[in-house]
Short mmCIF file of C-alpha atoms in Angstrom, two decimals:
data_model
loop_
_atom_site.label_atom_id
_atom_site.label_comp_id
_atom_site.label_asym_id
_atom_site.label_seq_id
_atom_site.Cartn_x
_atom_site.Cartn_y
_atom_site.Cartn_z
CA TYR A 1 61.17 -233.36 278.35
CA VAL A 2 62.43 -233.79 274.78
CA PHE A 3 62.84 -237.35 273.50
CA LYS A 4 65.72 -237.84 271.05
CA ARG A 5 65.73 -241.56 270.32
CA VAL A 6 63.43 -244.51 269.84
CA LEU A 7 63.04 -246.37 273.11
CA LYS A 8 62.65 -250.13 272.93
CA TYR A 9 63.24 -253.32 274.86
CA GLY A 10 66.74 -253.11 276.36
CA SER A 11 66.99 -249.30 276.28
CA ARG A 12 68.37 -247.66 279.40
CA GLY A 13 68.51 -244.11 280.66
CA ASP A 14 66.66 -241.13 282.07
CA ASP A 15 64.48 -240.96 278.97
CA VAL A 16 63.08 -244.39 279.86
CA ILE A 17 62.02 -243.00 283.24
CA GLU A 18 60.36 -240.06 281.46
CA LEU A 19 58.52 -242.47 279.16
CA LYS A 20 57.32 -244.45 282.17
CA LYS A 21 55.99 -241.26 283.77
CA LEU A 22 54.01 -240.54 280.60
CA LEU A 23 52.59 -244.06 280.56
CA ILE A 24 51.62 -243.86 284.23
CA ASN A 25 49.91 -240.50 283.68
CA ALA A 26 48.01 -242.01 280.75
CA GLY A 27 46.76 -244.86 282.97
CA TYR A 28 49.19 -247.57 281.86
CA SER A 29 51.00 -248.22 285.12
CA LYS A 30 50.81 -251.99 285.63
CA GLY A 31 54.26 -253.23 286.62
CA ILE A 32 55.97 -249.90 285.96
CA THR A 33 58.05 -248.05 288.55
CA VAL A 34 59.94 -244.78 288.36
CA ASN A 35 61.56 -244.71 291.78
CA THR A 36 63.75 -247.81 291.96
CA LYS A 37 67.31 -248.55 290.93
CA SER A 38 66.10 -250.34 287.79
CA SER A 39 63.55 -247.71 286.75
CA GLY A 40 65.76 -246.57 283.88
CA ASN A 41 65.47 -249.96 282.17
CA PHE A 42 62.99 -250.69 279.37
CA TYR A 43 61.97 -254.30 279.89
CA GLY A 44 58.85 -256.46 279.66
CA SER A 45 56.38 -254.43 281.71
CA THR A 46 57.27 -251.25 279.87
CA ARG A 47 56.97 -252.95 276.49
CA LYS A 48 53.54 -254.34 277.46
CA ALA A 49 52.39 -250.89 278.57
CA VAL A 50 53.64 -249.28 275.34
CA LYS A 51 51.87 -251.93 273.25
CA ALA A 52 48.64 -251.50 275.20
CA TYR A 53 48.80 -247.72 274.76
CA GLN A 54 49.52 -248.11 271.05
CA ARG A 55 46.63 -250.55 270.61
CA ASP A 56 44.18 -248.34 272.51
CA ASN A 57 45.18 -245.23 270.57
CA GLY A 58 45.26 -246.52 267.00
CA LEU A 59 49.05 -246.50 266.67
CA THR A 60 51.29 -249.14 265.11
CA ILE A 61 51.68 -251.82 267.78
CA ASP A 62 55.39 -252.53 267.87
CA GLY A 63 56.27 -251.95 271.54
CA LYS A 64 58.71 -249.18 270.61
CA ALA A 65 58.30 -245.60 271.79
CA GLY A 66 59.19 -243.43 268.82
CA LYS A 67 57.87 -240.16 267.44
CA ASN A 68 54.22 -241.20 267.03
CA THR A 69 53.91 -242.82 270.45
CA ILE A 70 55.77 -240.06 272.30
CA THR A 71 53.76 -237.26 270.69
CA ALA A 72 50.49 -239.16 271.23
CA LEU A 73 51.43 -239.33 274.93
CA GLY A 74 51.70 -235.54 274.80
CA ASP A 75 55.42 -235.00 274.92
CA VAL A 76 58.03 -233.58 272.57
CA TRP A 77 60.03 -235.49 269.96
CA ASN A 78 63.27 -234.22 268.47
CA GLY A 79 64.86 -237.45 267.33
#
């Protein structure tokens, strides 16, 4: 998957689901689902998981999934 925008609280779309899959694969799955009607929404649980991942991996802790967070999770950025 190629990410093309910064994902943050309130973002919606298939790219949010792809981000959630990356977080789950990295072990940050608490409160995150990818198979429900609301899975494409970036809300509190996703922001907490992003922040935890950022903290644990020496990234800027802002709760936003941009270039540095996406590439650290092992995916492609073209934003």
